[in-house]
C-alpha positions as a Python dict, from the first residue, in 0.01 Angstrom:
ca = {
    (1, 'P'): (0, 0, 0),
    (2, 'P'): (251, -282, 2),
    (3, 'S'): (228, -533, 284),
    (4, 'S'): (512, -744, 419),
    (5, 'H'): (382, -1083, 300),
    (6, 'P'): (381, -999, -72),
    (7, 'Q'): (715, -827, -26),
    (8, 'V'): (866, -1140, 126),
    (9, 'Q'): (730, -1343, -164),
    (10, 'E'): (874, -1094, -412),
    (11, 'A'): (1210, -1108, -234),
    (12, 'V'): (1211, -1489, -247),
    (13, 'E'): (1151, -1474, -622),
    (14, 'G'): (1444, -1234, -672),
    (15, 'D'): (1807, -1321, -728),
    (16, 'G'): (2005, -1100, -488),
    (17, 'D'): (2151, -1164, -143),
    (18, 'I'): (1818, -1093, 25),
    (19, 'A'): (1646, -1344, -203),
    (20, 'V'): (1897, -1615, -121),
    (21, 'A'): (1855, -1557, 253),
    (22, 'A'): (1475, -1539, 235),
    (23, 'K'): (1460, -1862, 31),
    (24, 'R'): (1680, -2038, 283),
    (25, 'Y'): (1455, -1941, 574),
    (26, 'Q'): (1133, -2020, 392),
    (27, 'Q'): (1262, -2361, 287),
    (28, 'S'): (1381, -2451, 636),
    (29, 'S'): (1120, -2309, 871),
    (30, 'G'): (880, -2096, 672),
    (31, 'T'): (955, -1794, 895),
    (32, 'V'): (1168, -1502, 782),
    (33, 'P'): (1346, -1346, 1084),
    (34, 'D'): (1285, -985, 1182),
    (35, 'D'): (1623, -854, 1067),
    (36, 'L'): (1572, -993, 717),
    (37, 'L'): (1210, -878, 705),
    (38, 'C'): (1326, -528, 797),
    (39, 'K'): (1576, -533, 507),
    (40, 'I'): (1302, -647, 269),
    (41, 'V'): (1067, -373, 385),
    (42, 'Q'): (1339, -106, 374),
    (43, 'D'): (1424, -210, 19),
    (44, 'R'): (1058, -191, -82),
    (45, 'I'): (983, 149, 67),
    (46, 'A'): (1293, 295, -98),
    (47, 'R'): (1146, 235, -444),
    (48, 'P'): (1014, 528, -649),
    (49, 'D'): (644, 439, -621),
    (50, 'C'): (659, 441, -240),
    (51, 'K'): (859, 762, -239),
    (52, 'K'): (597, 923, -461),
    (53, 'Q'): (276, 775, -318),
    (54, 'G'): (384, 704, 39),
    (55, 'W'): (345, 379, 229),
    (56, 'V'): (172, 218, 527),
    (57, 'L'): (328, -47, 749),
    (58, 'D'): (25, -253, 851),
    (59, 'G'): (121, -503, 1120),
    (60, 'I'): (465, -357, 1176),
    (61, 'P'): (605, -327, 1434),
    (62, 'A'): (508, -667, 1566),
    (63, 'S'): (831, -703, 1760),
    (64, 'R'): (1100, -488, 1925),
    (65, 'V'): (1337, -539, 1631),
    (66, 'R'): (1080, -404, 1388),
    (67, 'E'): (1021, -100, 1607),
    (68, 'L'): (1378, 2, 1524),
    (69, 'L'): (1307, -9, 1150),
}
């Protein structure tokens, strides 16, 4: 199952709005905020492989914001 760390790295390597935001946070503080992490995870679990095989959120929620995911 996908975990959030590789998904953040994949997002940083992308070229969309999420990638730009994730790169900015990683370059400045190394920490991606919860709202952006939630967008990254939501994007990932919406992909066909997760829809077909399912997914596990290991380590989420780790905060109140992530509980609302």
